[in-house]
Short mmCIF file of C-alpha atoms in Angstrom, two decimals:
data_model
loop_
_atom_site.label_atom_id
_atom_site.label_comp_id
_atom_site.label_asym_id
_atom_site.label_seq_id
_atom_site.Cartn_x
_atom_site.Cartn_y
_atom_site.Cartn_z
CA MET A 1 3.96 -19.08 -3.08
CA THR A 2 1.20 -18.74 -5.60
CA ASN A 3 -1.20 -15.95 -6.36
CA GLY A 4 -3.98 -17.73 -4.49
CA PRO A 5 -4.63 -18.29 -0.76
CA GLN A 6 -1.79 -19.99 1.07
CA PRO A 7 -1.12 -21.17 4.66
CA ARG A 8 -0.01 -18.53 7.15
CA ARG A 9 3.72 -18.07 7.59
CA ASN A 10 5.34 -16.44 10.58
CA ARG A 11 1.88 -15.28 11.74
CA LEU A 12 1.66 -12.76 8.89
CA PRO A 13 -1.45 -12.62 6.67
CA VAL A 14 -1.41 -14.53 3.40
CA PHE A 15 -0.42 -12.53 0.35
CA ALA A 16 0.61 -13.12 -3.21
CA ALA A 17 4.39 -13.09 -3.51
CA LEU A 18 6.26 -11.76 -6.49
CA GLY A 19 9.78 -12.53 -7.68
CA ALA A 20 12.10 -12.17 -10.62
CA ALA A 21 10.50 -15.18 -12.28
CA VAL A 22 7.30 -13.24 -12.88
CA VAL A 23 7.31 -12.06 -16.49
CA VAL A 24 3.63 -12.06 -17.43
CA ALA A 25 0.49 -11.30 -15.46
CA GLY A 26 -1.10 -14.34 -13.92
CA MET A 27 2.08 -16.35 -13.43
CA THR A 28 3.02 -17.81 -10.08
CA GLY A 29 5.51 -15.71 -8.13
CA VAL A 30 8.38 -16.56 -5.86
CA TYR A 31 8.51 -15.24 -2.31
CA VAL A 32 11.13 -12.49 -2.21
CA MET A 33 12.27 -10.48 0.76
CA GLY A 34 13.55 -6.98 0.14
CA GLY A 35 16.84 -5.66 1.39
CA ALA A 36 17.82 -2.59 3.38
CA ASP A 37 15.93 0.58 2.58
CA GLY A 38 19.09 2.54 1.76
CA ASN A 39 17.43 5.83 2.61
CA ARG A 40 20.29 7.64 4.31
CA GLU A 41 18.68 11.07 4.28
CA ALA A 42 15.36 10.02 5.84
CA ALA A 43 16.28 11.02 9.38
CA ALA A 44 16.59 14.64 8.31
CA SER A 45 13.48 14.66 6.11
CA CYS A 46 11.20 12.73 8.48
CA PRO A 47 11.63 14.31 11.93
CA ALA A 48 8.11 13.42 13.10
CA ALA A 49 7.78 9.97 11.54
CA LEU A 50 8.69 7.89 14.56
CA ASP A 51 6.47 9.95 16.88
CA LEU A 52 3.54 9.22 14.58
CA ALA A 53 4.48 5.56 14.41
CA SER A 54 4.51 5.39 18.21
CA ALA A 55 1.15 7.14 18.40
CA VAL A 56 -0.59 4.64 16.11
CA ALA A 57 1.20 1.52 17.40
CA PRO A 58 -1.41 0.70 20.11
CA LEU A 59 -4.09 0.65 17.38
CA ALA A 60 -2.34 -2.10 15.40
CA SER A 61 -4.74 -4.82 16.51
CA GLY A 62 -7.65 -6.91 15.32
CA GLU A 63 -8.03 -6.67 11.54
CA VAL A 64 -4.81 -4.66 11.28
CA ALA A 65 -2.75 -6.57 13.84
CA ALA A 66 -0.09 -7.18 11.16
CA PHE A 67 0.51 -3.43 10.77
CA LEU A 68 4.17 -2.72 11.54
CA PRO A 69 4.86 0.81 12.85
CA ALA A 70 7.99 2.36 11.38
CA SER A 71 11.10 1.71 13.45
CA LYS A 72 13.33 4.15 11.57
CA PRO A 73 12.66 7.17 9.35
CA LEU A 74 11.85 6.38 5.72
CA SER A 75 10.83 8.94 3.12
CA VAL A 76 8.83 7.57 0.19
CA ALA A 77 7.96 10.92 -1.40
CA ASP A 78 9.98 9.91 -4.46
CA LEU A 79 7.87 6.84 -5.32
CA SER A 80 6.25 7.42 -8.70
CA PHE A 81 3.36 6.09 -10.80
CA THR A 82 0.87 7.44 -13.33
CA ASP A 83 -2.64 8.77 -12.90
CA ASP A 84 -5.66 8.02 -15.09
CA SER A 85 -4.55 10.60 -17.65
CA GLY A 86 -1.11 9.00 -17.95
CA ALA A 87 0.65 11.85 -16.16
CA THR A 88 3.50 10.94 -13.82
CA ARG A 89 2.76 11.46 -10.16
CA THR A 90 4.86 11.01 -7.04
CA LEU A 91 3.84 10.65 -3.43
CA GLY A 92 5.43 14.04 -2.94
CA ASP A 93 2.48 15.44 -4.88
CA PHE A 94 0.27 14.42 -1.95
CA ALA A 95 2.18 16.52 0.58
CA GLY A 96 -0.15 17.77 3.29
CA ARG A 97 -2.34 14.67 3.12
CA THR A 98 -2.07 11.36 4.92
CA VAL A 99 -1.98 8.56 2.33
CA LEU A 100 -2.74 4.86 2.47
CA LEU A 101 -0.62 3.53 -0.41
CA ASN A 102 -1.68 0.10 -1.67
CA LEU A 103 0.05 -1.93 -4.40
CA TRP A 104 -2.20 -4.44 -6.16
CA ALA A 105 -2.61 -6.53 -9.31
CA THR A 106 -5.52 -8.37 -10.90
CA TRP A 107 -3.62 -11.68 -10.83
CA CYS A 108 -3.13 -11.37 -7.06
CA ALA A 109 -6.12 -13.09 -5.42
CA PRO A 110 -5.72 -11.46 -1.99
CA CYS A 111 -5.45 -8.06 -3.71
CA ARG A 112 -8.68 -8.64 -5.59
CA LYS A 113 -10.41 -9.62 -2.37
CA GLU A 114 -9.43 -6.47 -0.47
CA MET A 115 -10.18 -3.91 -3.20
CA PRO A 116 -13.85 -3.40 -2.19
CA ALA A 117 -12.74 -2.60 1.37
CA LEU A 118 -10.22 -0.06 0.11
CA GLY A 119 -12.95 1.52 -1.99
CA THR A 120 -15.25 1.69 1.02
CA LEU A 121 -12.50 3.23 3.13
CA GLN A 122 -11.95 5.94 0.54
CA ALA A 123 -15.70 6.58 0.26
CA GLU A 124 -16.08 6.93 4.02
CA MET A 125 -12.85 8.69 5.00
CA GLY A 126 -11.38 10.20 1.86
CA ASN A 127 -11.12 13.99 1.94
CA ASP A 128 -8.60 16.80 1.61
CA GLU A 129 -6.60 15.30 4.48
CA PHE A 130 -6.64 11.60 3.56
CA GLU A 131 -6.62 9.51 0.39
CA VAL A 132 -6.35 5.83 -0.47
CA VAL A 133 -3.83 5.68 -3.30
CA ALA A 134 -4.20 2.20 -4.83
CA VAL A 135 -1.55 1.64 -7.50
CA ASN A 136 -2.13 -1.20 -9.96
CA VAL A 137 1.04 -2.97 -11.14
CA ASP A 138 -0.38 -5.19 -13.88
CA LEU A 139 1.91 -5.51 -16.87
CA GLY A 140 0.44 -4.18 -20.09
CA SER A 141 -2.48 -1.82 -20.59
CA ALA A 142 -4.86 -0.50 -17.95
CA ASP A 143 -7.88 -2.11 -19.62
CA LYS A 144 -7.93 -5.25 -17.47
CA PRO A 145 -7.57 -3.60 -14.02
CA LYS A 146 -10.10 -0.91 -14.94
CA ALA A 147 -12.57 -3.55 -16.11
CA PHE A 148 -12.05 -5.50 -12.89
CA LEU A 149 -12.77 -2.46 -10.71
CA ALA A 150 -15.88 -1.69 -12.75
CA ASP A 151 -17.09 -5.29 -12.48
CA ILE A 152 -16.86 -5.29 -8.67
CA GLY A 153 -18.35 -1.83 -8.35
CA VAL A 154 -15.30 -0.05 -6.92
CA THR A 155 -15.84 3.51 -8.12
CA ASP A 156 -14.44 5.64 -5.30
CA LEU A 157 -10.75 4.98 -5.92
CA ALA A 158 -8.81 7.16 -8.32
CA PHE A 159 -7.00 4.97 -10.84
CA TYR A 160 -3.22 4.93 -10.45
CA ALA A 161 -0.88 2.47 -12.13
CA ASP A 162 2.71 1.51 -12.84
CA SER A 163 2.93 -1.12 -15.57
CA SER A 164 6.73 -1.11 -15.25
CA MET A 165 6.39 -2.31 -11.65
CA LYS A 166 9.14 0.11 -10.64
CA ILE A 167 7.18 1.26 -7.58
CA PHE A 168 6.98 -2.34 -6.41
CA LYS A 169 10.69 -2.87 -6.99
CA ASP A 170 11.51 0.37 -5.17
CA MET A 171 9.38 -0.59 -2.16
CA ARG A 172 10.83 -4.10 -2.16
CA SER A 173 14.37 -2.71 -2.20
CA ARG A 174 13.47 -0.77 0.95
CA GLY A 175 12.15 -3.91 2.62
CA ARG A 176 8.50 -2.86 2.44
CA ALA A 177 6.99 -5.06 -0.28
CA PRO A 178 8.17 -8.69 -0.21
CA GLY A 179 4.98 -9.53 -2.13
CA LEU A 180 1.52 -8.30 -3.01
CA PRO A 181 -0.58 -6.75 -1.66
CA ALA A 182 1.57 -4.31 0.26
CA THR A 183 0.10 -1.27 2.01
CA MET A 184 1.89 1.66 3.61
CA LEU A 185 0.45 4.43 5.75
CA ILE A 186 2.28 7.65 4.89
CA GLY A 187 2.29 10.92 6.79
CA ARG A 188 1.72 14.41 5.43
CA ASP A 189 5.46 14.81 4.97
CA GLY A 190 5.78 11.78 2.68
CA CYS A 191 7.32 9.59 5.38
CA GLU A 192 6.32 6.08 6.41
CA ILE A 193 4.15 5.73 9.50
CA GLY A 194 3.91 1.99 9.13
CA THR A 195 3.40 -0.85 6.67
CA LEU A 196 1.16 -3.89 6.43
CA MET A 197 2.57 -6.60 4.17
CA GLY A 198 -0.39 -8.70 3.10
CA PRO A 199 -4.17 -8.24 2.90
CA ALA A 200 -6.31 -6.60 5.54
CA GLU A 201 -9.91 -5.60 6.06
CA TRP A 202 -9.37 -1.91 5.43
CA ALA A 203 -13.02 -0.98 5.91
CA SER A 204 -13.04 -2.43 9.43
CA ASP A 205 -13.39 -0.39 12.61
CA ASP A 206 -9.85 -1.43 13.55
CA ALA A 207 -8.39 0.00 10.35
CA LYS A 208 -10.40 3.21 10.59
CA ALA A 209 -9.34 3.74 14.20
CA LEU A 210 -5.68 3.38 13.26
CA ILE A 211 -6.01 5.84 10.39
CA ARG A 212 -7.98 8.34 12.49
CA LYS A 213 -5.20 8.26 15.07
CA ALA A 214 -2.67 9.08 12.36
CA LEU A 215 -4.83 11.98 11.22
CA GLU A 216 -5.26 13.30 14.76
CA ALA A 217 -1.64 12.98 15.80
CA PRO A 218 0.38 16.20 15.68
CA GLY A 219 3.74 16.46 14.06
CA THR A 220 3.20 16.23 10.32
#
């Protein structure tokens, strides 16, 4: 696959794939599927995860029809990245909030296309209970992704990044990021509610309804 629009495969949305051959930003990636998640302790740490996944499952339709509710417990509280100051953060730092984690890069055309919608979603729904955490995985400095966001007028998203791409590799190893973009809805306990592998219209009524259901559902 390339980093531009491609034909649909297996009825999933188009997204830019990334493989071991990628060594510089802008190069074409190879479609790579991740392996087993390997999270043996998730069942104990995510007691409410599957109940939440079941609650939101009926809302996975329309613009978010490709959203896959979690089928087994998966904690992602350990996933790390840096904030705009360069400080290391983990998803565990967001405990108590529902998070929409999005991995993106400037060389990924579908990622670039969906960034305004993610910004709109954060502007309209972001609060003490919910945040869009968009993590840029460009190699090198943050200058290019920051300039891109400024150019398209996305000002409501906090800037998070991982130039080592470790967060992408960690998600891929758990079978949640075969390519970019990859977006995971995470409960207040740091556990996966569900994942959408590919782009989506995150400012749509369908997406907002799914997220509102996750916020309303008890258990986390």
